mmCIF file of C-alpha atoms and ligand atoms in Angstrom:
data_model
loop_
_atom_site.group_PDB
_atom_site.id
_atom_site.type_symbol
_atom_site.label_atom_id
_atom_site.label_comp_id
_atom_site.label_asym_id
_atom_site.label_seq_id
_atom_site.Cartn_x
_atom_site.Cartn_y
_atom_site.Cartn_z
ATOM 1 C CA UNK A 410 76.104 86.346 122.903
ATOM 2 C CA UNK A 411 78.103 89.587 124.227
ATOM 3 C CA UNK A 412 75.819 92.002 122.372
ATOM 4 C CA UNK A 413 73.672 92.445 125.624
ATOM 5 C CA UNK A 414 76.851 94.193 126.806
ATOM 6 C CA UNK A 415 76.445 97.866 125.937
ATOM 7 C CA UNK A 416 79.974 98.249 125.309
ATOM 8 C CA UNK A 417 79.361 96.126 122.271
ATOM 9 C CA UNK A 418 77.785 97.359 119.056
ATOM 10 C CA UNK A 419 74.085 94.961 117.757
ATOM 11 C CA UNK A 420 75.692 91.458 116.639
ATOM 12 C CA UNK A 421 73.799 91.672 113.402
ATOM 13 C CA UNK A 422 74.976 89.427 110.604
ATOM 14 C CA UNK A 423 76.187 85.521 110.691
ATOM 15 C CA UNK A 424 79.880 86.672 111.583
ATOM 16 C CA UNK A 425 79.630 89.056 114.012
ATOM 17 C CA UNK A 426 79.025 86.835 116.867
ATOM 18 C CA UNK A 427 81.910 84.851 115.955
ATOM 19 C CA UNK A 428 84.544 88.342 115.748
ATOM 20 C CA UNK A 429 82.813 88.677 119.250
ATOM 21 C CA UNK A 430 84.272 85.552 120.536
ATOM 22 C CA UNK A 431 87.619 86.049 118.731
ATOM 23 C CA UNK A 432 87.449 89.508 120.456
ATOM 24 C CA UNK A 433 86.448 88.466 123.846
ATOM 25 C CA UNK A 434 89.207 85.943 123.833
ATOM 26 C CA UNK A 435 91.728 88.622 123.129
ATOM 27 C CA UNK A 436 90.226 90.838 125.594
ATOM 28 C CA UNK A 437 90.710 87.810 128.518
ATOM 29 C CA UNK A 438 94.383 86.843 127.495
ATOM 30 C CA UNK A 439 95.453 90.632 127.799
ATOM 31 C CA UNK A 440 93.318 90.715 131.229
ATOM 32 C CA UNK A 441 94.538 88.080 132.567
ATOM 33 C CA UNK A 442 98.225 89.073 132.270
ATOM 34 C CA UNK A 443 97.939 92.862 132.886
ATOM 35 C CA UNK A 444 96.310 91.703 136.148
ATOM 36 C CA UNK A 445 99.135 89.290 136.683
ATOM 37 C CA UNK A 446 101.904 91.328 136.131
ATOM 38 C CA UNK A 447 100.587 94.412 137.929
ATOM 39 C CA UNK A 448 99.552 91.670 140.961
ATOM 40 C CA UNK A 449 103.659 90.829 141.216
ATOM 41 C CA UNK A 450 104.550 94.044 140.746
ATOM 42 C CA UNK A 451 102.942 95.291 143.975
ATOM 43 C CA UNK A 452 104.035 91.383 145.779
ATOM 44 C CA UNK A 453 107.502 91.811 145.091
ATOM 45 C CA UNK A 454 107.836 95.262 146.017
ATOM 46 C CA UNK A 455 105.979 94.590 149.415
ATOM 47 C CA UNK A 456 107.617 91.192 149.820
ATOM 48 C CA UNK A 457 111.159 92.314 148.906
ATOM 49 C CA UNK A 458 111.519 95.923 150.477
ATOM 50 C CA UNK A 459 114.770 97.023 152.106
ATOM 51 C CA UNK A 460 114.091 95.923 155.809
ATOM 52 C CA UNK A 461 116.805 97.355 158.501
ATOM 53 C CA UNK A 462 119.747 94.825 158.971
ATOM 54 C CA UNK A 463 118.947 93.336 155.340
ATOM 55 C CA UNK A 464 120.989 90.499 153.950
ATOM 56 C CA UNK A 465 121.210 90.557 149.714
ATOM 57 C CA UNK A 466 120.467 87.353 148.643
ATOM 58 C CA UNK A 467 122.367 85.280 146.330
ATOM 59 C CA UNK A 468 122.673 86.214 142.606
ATOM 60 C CA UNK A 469 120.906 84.226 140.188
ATOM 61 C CA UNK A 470 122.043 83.546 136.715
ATOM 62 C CA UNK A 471 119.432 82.565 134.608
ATOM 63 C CA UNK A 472 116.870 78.807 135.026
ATOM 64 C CA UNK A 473 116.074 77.546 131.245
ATOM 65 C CA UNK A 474 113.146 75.667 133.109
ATOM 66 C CA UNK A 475 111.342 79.232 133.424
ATOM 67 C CA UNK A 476 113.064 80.522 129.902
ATOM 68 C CA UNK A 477 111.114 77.924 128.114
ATOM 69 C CA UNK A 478 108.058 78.095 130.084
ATOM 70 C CA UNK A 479 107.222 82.148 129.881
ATOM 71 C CA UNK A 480 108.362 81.514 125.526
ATOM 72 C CA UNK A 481 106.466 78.350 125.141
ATOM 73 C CA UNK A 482 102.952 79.468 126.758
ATOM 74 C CA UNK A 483 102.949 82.864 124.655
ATOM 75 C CA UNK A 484 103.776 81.063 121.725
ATOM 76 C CA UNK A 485 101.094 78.998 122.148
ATOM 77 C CA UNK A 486 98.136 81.711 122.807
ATOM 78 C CA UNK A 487 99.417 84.095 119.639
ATOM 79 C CA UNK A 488 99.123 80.044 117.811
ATOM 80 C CA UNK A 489 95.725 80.170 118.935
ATOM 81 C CA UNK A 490 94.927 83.603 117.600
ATOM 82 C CA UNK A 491 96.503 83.535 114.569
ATOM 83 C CA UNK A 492 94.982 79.923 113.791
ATOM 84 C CA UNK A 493 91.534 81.237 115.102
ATOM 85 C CA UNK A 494 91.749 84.938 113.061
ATOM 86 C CA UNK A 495 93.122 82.896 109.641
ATOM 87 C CA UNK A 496 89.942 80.717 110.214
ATOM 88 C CA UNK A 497 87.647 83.953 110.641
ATOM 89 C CA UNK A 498 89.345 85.501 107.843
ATOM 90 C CA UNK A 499 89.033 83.092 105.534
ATOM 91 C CA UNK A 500 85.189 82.302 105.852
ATOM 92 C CA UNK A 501 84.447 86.018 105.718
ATOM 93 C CA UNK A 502 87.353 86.519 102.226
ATOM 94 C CA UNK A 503 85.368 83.383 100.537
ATOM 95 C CA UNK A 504 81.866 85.045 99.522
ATOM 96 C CA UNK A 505 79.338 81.472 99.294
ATOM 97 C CA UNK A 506 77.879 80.627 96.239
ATOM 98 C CA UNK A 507 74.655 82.659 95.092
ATOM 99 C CA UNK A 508 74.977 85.940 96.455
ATOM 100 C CA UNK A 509 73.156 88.913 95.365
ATOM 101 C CA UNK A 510 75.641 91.779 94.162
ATOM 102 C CA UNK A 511 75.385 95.391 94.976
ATOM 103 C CA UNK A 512 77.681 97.977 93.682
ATOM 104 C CA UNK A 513 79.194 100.727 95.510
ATOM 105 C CA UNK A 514 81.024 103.700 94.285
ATOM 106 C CA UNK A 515 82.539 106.318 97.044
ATOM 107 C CA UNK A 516 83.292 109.718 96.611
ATOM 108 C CA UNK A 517 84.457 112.402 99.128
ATOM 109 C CA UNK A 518 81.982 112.355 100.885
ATOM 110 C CA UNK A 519 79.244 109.913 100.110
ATOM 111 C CA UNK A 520 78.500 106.006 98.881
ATOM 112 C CA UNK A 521 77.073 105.765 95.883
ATOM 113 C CA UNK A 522 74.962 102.255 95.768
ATOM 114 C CA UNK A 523 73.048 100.631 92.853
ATOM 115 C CA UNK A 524 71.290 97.029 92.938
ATOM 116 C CA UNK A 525 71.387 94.826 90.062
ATOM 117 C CA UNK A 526 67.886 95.913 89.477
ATOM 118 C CA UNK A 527 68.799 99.214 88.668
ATOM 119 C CA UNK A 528 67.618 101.096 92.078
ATOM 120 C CA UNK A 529 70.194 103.296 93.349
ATOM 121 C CA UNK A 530 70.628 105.207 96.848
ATOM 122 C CA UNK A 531 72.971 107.245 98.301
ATOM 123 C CA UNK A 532 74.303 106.475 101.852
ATOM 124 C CA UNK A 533 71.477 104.549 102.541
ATOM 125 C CA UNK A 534 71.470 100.246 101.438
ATOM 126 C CA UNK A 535 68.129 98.552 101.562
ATOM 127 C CA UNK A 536 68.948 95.005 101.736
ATOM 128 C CA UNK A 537 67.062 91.643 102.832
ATOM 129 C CA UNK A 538 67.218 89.838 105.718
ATOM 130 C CA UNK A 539 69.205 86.187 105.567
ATOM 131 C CA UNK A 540 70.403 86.754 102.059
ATOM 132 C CA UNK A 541 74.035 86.598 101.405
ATOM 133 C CA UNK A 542 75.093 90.294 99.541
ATOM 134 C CA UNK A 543 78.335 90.660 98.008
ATOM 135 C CA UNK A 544 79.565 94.112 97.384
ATOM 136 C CA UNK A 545 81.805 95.127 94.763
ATOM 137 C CA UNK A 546 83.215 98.808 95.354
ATOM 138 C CA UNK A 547 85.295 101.213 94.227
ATOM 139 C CA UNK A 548 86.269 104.743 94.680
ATOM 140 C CA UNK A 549 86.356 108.125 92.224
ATOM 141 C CA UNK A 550 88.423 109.780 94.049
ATOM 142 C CA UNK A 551 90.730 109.047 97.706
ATOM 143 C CA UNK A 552 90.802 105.740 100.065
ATOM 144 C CA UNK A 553 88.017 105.307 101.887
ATOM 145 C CA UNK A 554 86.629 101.900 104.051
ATOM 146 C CA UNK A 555 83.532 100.924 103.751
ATOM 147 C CA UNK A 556 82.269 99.642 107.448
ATOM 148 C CA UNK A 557 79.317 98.297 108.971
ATOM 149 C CA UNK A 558 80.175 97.703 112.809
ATOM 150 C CA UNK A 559 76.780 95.963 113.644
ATOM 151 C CA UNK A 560 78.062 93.186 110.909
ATOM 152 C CA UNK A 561 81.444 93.422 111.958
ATOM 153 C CA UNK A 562 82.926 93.985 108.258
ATOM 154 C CA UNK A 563 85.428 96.537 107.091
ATOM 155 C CA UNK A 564 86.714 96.558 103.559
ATOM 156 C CA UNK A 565 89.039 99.415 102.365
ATOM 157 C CA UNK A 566 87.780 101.162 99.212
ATOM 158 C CA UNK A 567 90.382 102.191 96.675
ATOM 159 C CA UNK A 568 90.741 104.327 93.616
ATOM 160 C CA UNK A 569 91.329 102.339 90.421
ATOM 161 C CA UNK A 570 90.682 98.717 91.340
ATOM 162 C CA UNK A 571 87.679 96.621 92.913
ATOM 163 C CA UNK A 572 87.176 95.407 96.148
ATOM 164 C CA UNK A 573 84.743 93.383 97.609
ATOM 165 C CA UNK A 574 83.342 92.213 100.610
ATOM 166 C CA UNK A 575 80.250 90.444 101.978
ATOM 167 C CA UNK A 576 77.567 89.771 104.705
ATOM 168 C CA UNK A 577 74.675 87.893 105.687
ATOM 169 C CA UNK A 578 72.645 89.734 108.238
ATOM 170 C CA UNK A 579 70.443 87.797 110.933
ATOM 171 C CA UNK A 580 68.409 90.415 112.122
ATOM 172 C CA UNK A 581 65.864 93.423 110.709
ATOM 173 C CA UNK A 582 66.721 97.125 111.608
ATOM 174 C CA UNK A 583 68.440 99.868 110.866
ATOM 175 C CA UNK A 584 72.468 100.175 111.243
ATOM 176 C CA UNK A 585 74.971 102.362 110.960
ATOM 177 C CA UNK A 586 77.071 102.605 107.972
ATOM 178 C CA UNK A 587 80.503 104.746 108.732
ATOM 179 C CA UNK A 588 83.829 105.549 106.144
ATOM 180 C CA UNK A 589 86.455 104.064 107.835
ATOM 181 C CA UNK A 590 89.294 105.378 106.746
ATOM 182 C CA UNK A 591 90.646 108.994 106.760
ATOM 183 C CA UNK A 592 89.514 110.894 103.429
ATOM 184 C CA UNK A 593 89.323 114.659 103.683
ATOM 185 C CA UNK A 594 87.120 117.567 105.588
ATOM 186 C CA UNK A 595 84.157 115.567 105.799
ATOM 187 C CA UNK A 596 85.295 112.061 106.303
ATOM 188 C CA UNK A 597 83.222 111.911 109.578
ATOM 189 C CA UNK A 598 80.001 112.622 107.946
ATOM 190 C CA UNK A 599 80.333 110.008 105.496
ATOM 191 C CA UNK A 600 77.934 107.577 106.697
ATOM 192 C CA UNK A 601 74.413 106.072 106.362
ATOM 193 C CA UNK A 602 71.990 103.792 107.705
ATOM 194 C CA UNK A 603 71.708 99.990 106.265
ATOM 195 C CA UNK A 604 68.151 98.658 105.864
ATOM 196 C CA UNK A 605 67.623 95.060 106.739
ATOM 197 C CA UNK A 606 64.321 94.478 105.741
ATOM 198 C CA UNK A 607 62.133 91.224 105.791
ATOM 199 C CA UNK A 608 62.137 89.910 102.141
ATOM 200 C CA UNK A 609 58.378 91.286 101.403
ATOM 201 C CA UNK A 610 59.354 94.542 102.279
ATOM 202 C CA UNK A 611 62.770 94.051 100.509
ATOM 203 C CA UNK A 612 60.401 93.663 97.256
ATOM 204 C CA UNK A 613 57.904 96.480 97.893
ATOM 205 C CA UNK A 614 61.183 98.479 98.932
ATOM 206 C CA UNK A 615 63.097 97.592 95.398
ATOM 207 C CA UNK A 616 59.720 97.727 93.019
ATOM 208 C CA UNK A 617 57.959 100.824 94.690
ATOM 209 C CA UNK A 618 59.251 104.551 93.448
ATOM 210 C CA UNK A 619 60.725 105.268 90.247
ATOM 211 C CA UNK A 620 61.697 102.455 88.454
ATOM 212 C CA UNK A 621 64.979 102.710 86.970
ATOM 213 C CA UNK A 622 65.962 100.328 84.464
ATOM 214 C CA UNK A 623 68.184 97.288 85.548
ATOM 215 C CA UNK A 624 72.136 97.620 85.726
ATOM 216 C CA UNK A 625 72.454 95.196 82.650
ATOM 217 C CA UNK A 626 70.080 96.956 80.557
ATOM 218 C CA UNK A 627 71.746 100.480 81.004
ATOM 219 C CA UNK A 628 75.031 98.454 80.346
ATOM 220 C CA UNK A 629 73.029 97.101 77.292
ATOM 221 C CA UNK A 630 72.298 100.401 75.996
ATOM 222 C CA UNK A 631 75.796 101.847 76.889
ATOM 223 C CA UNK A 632 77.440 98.798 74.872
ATOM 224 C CA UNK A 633 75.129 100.190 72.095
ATOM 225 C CA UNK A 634 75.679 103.734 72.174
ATOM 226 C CA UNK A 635 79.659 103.512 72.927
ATOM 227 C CA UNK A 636 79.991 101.020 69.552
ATOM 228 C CA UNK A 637 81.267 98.224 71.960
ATOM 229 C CA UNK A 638 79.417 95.703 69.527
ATOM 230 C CA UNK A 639 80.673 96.959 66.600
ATOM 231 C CA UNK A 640 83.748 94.928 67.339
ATOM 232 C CA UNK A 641 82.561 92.493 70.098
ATOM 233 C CA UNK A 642 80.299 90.566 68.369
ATOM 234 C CA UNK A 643 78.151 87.706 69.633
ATOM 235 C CA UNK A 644 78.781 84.945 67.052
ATOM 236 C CA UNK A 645 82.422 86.199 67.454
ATOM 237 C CA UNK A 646 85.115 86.455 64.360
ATOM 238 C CA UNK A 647 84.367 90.403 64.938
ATOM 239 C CA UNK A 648 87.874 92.601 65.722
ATOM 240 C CA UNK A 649 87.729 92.056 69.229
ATOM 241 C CA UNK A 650 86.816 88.775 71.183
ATOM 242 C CA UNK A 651 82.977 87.873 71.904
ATOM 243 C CA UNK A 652 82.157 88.507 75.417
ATOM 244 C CA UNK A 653 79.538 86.135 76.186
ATOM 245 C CA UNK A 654 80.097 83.483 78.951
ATOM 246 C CA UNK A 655 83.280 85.311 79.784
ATOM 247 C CA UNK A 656 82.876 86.314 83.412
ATOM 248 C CA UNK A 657 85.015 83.644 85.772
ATOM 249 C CA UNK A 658 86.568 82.534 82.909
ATOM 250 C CA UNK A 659 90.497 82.195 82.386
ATOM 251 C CA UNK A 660 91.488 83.947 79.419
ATOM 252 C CA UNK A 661 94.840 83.429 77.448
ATOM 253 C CA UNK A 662 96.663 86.500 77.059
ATOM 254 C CA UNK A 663 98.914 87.286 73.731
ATOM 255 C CA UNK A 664 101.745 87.297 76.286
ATOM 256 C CA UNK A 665 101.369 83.832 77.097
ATOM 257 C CA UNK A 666 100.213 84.723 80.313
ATOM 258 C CA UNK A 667 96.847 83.761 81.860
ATOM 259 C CA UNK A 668 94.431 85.899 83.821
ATOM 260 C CA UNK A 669 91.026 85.478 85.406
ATOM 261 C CA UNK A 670 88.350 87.300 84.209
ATOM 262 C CA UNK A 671 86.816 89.097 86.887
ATOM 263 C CA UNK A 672 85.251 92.040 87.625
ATOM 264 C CA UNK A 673 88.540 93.720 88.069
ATOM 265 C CA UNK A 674 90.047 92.174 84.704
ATOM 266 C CA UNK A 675 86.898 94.082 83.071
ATOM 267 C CA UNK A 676 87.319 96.952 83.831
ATOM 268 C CA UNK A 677 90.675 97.288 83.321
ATOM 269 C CA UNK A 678 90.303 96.234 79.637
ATOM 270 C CA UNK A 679 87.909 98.502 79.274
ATOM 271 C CA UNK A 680 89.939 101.488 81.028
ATOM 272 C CA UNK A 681 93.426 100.223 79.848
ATOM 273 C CA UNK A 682 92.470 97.800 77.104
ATOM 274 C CA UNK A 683 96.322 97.423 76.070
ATOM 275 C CA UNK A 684 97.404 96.666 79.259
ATOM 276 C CA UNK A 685 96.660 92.911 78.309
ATOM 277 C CA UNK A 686 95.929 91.576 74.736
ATOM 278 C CA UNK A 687 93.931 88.542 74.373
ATOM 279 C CA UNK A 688 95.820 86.112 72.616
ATOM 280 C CA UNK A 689 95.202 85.724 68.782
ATOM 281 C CA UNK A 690 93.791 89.854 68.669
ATOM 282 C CA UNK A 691 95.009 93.191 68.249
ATOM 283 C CA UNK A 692 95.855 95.875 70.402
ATOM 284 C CA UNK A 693 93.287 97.740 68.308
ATOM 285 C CA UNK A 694 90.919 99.109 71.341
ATOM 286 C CA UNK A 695 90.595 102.365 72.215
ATOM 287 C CA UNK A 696 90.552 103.638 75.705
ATOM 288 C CA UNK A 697 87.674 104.605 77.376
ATOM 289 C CA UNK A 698 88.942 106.362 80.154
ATOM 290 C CA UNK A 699 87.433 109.324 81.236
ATOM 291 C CA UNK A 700 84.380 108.930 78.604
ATOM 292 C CA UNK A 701 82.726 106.406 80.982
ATOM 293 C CA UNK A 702 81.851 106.782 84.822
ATOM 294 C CA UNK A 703 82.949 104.190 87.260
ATOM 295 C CA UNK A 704 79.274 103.657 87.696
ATOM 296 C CA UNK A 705 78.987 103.063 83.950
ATOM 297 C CA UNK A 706 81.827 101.048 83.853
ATOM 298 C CA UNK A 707 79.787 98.535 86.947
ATOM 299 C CA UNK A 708 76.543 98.827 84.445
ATOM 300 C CA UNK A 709 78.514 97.826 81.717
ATOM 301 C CA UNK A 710 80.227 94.877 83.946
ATOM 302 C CA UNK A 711 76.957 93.831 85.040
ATOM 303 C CA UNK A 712 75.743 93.513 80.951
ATOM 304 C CA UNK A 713 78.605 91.764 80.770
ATOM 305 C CA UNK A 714 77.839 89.314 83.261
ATOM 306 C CA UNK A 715 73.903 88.850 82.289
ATOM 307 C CA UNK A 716 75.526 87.851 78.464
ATOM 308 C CA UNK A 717 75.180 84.300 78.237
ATOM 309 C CA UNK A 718 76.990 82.090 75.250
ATOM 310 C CA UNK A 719 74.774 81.607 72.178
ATOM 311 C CA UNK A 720 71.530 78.729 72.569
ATOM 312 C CA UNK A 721 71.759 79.038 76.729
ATOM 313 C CA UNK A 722 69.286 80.247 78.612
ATOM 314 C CA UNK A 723 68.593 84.029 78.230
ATOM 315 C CA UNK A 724 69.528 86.101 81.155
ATOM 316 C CA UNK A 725 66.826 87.939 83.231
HETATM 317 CU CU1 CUA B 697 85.456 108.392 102.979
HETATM 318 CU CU2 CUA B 697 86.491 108.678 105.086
#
C-alpha cells in the first residue's frame, strides 16, 4: 500500500505490507506528538511572555485528573504496539507447514547458498515466486545478518549455531540482498541480488547448468566415506542409535533430559557428539570438528532428513 512512496523500499513478500502498516503507525504516533509538543511550545511562549506591569499567577501543585490522563493514553498506544509487533513477530518466527529449505553459510565477505537440489550460488538466491522458503544459516567465521529489505526480514547469522528465517514473496524481480550487521573491511560489499522467478523459470533456472548432485546424496556419500554407518545402522542395534525418522523427533538423553531433534541438535552431535548422550549408548563418538565443513555438515543434515524409518516411503 505505501510502497508507491519512494521513501519506501518494493513491498515484495506476504509480510512486508503488513511491517509497512506497523511502521506507518509508528511513524503517525511520533508525528502527531512531535507536532503537538513543538505546537505548545511556541503557544505558551507567545501566550505567556513577560508583558510590562505583569501579575505571576497563582502556583499550581499538581491535578491527578491530567497525571492519569498523559500516563493512561501512552500506555495505551505502546499496548497497541507491543500487542501489534508480538502479533507480526510471531507469524513471521512460525515458518507454515511445507516450505522449501535453502541453506546459507556466510563468510567474511560473502553468502554461501545451496538448494536441496544440490545447486549452489554465491550472493545470488534464485527462488520461486509464492512459495514459502525457509532458510537455515549459519556462519564460518563473525556475526553477520542476513537481510532482504524488499521482504522486510532480517535474521542475525551466528558462528556455531543455526538460525533460520523465512519468506513468501508476492512479486517477480530482482532484490537486494545486504549483511546487516557489522563484520569486518568489507561488510558493505556483502550483498547480492534475490531472484524471484515465476515457477517455470524457477525449474529451467534449478535444472539448466551443471548439475550438481542433490544435498542428501552428497550427505549420502559423506555418511559413507566418513564411516558414519559403520555405527549408525539402519535396522539399528549398531554402536550408535539409527538415524532414520529422527528429524523433529524428541530424543531421551542419558541425562534424563529431553531435547528436540532439530537441525541445530544435529549438528551439534555431530560437532560435539558428547555434549549429549542418547540414553541407553555410549559416549563412544568421535568428534568431527574441523574434518567436516559447515556446508558438509548442512549436506549431511539434509541426508539425514531425506532418511525415512524402514518399509516407508523412500525419500526423493
Ligand atoms: Cu557480513 Cu556484515
Amino acid at each position: 500500500m505505501w510502497s508507491k512512496l519512494p521513501l519506501f523500499p518494493e513491498s515484495a513478500s506476504t509480510i512486508s505490507g503488513r511491517v509497512d502498516e506497523l511502521y506507518f503507525f509508528l511513524v503517525l504516533v511520533a508525528g502527531f506528538f512531535s507536532l503537538l509538543v513543538f505546537s505548545l511550545v511556541f503557544y505558551f511562549a507567545i501566550r505567556y511572555r513577560r508583558r510590562a506591569g505583569n501579575l505571576r499567577s497563582a502556583d499550581i501543585h499538581g491535578s491527578t485528573g491530567l497525571e492519569i490522563l498523559w500516563s493512561v493514553i501512552p500506555f495505551i498506544l505502546t499496548m497497541v504496539m507491543f500487542g501489534w509487533g508480538a502479533v507480526l513477530y510471531l507469524r513471521n518466527a512460525r515458518a507454515p507447514a511445507g516450505t522449501v529449505e535453502m541453506y546459507v553459510v556466510a563468510k567474511q565477505w560473502m553468502w554461501k547458498i545451496q538448494h536441496p537440489e544440490g545447486k549452489r550460488e554465491i550472493n545470488e538466491l534464485h527462488v520461486p515466486i509464492g512459495v514459502p522458503i525457509r532458510m537455515i544459516m549459519t556462519s564460518e567465521d563473525v556475526i553477520h545478518s542476513f537481510y532482504i529489505p524488499a521482504f522486510r526480514i532480517k535474521q542475525d547469522v551466528l558462528p556455531g549455531r543455526y538460525t533460520t528465517m523465512w519468506f513468501q514473496p508476492t512479486q517477480a524481480g530482482e532484490f537486494h540482498l545486504f549483511c546487516a550487521e557489522y563484520c569486518g573491511t568489507e561488510h558493505s560489499k556483502m550483498g547480492g541480488t534475490v531472484h524471484v522467478m515465476e515457477p517455470g523459470d524457477y525449474e529451467r533456472w534449478l535444472t539448466g547448468g551443471v548439475a550438481g548432485e542433490s544435498m542428501a546424496a552428497a550427505g549420502a556419500a559423506l555418511f559413507e566415506s566418513l564411516a558414519c554407518s559403520s555405527c549408525h545402522r539402519a535396522e539399528g542395534g549398531g554402536r550408535g542409535p539409527a538415524l532414520e525418522g529422527l528429524l523433529g523427533t524428541q530424543v531421551q538423553l542419558e541425562d534424563g533430559r529431553k531435547v528436540l531433534a532439530d537441525e541445530t541438535y544435529l549438528r551439534e552431535s555431530i560437532l560435539n557428539p558428547r555434549a549429549m548422550i542418547v540414553g541407553g549408548y555410549q559416549p563412544l563418538m568421535p568428534t568431527f570438528q574441523g574434518q567436516v565443513s559447515e556446508e558438509q555438515v548442512l549436506q549431511l543434515i539434509a541426508y539425514l532428513k531425506s532418511m525415512k524409518k524402514p518399509g516407508a516411503p523412500a525419500a526423493k
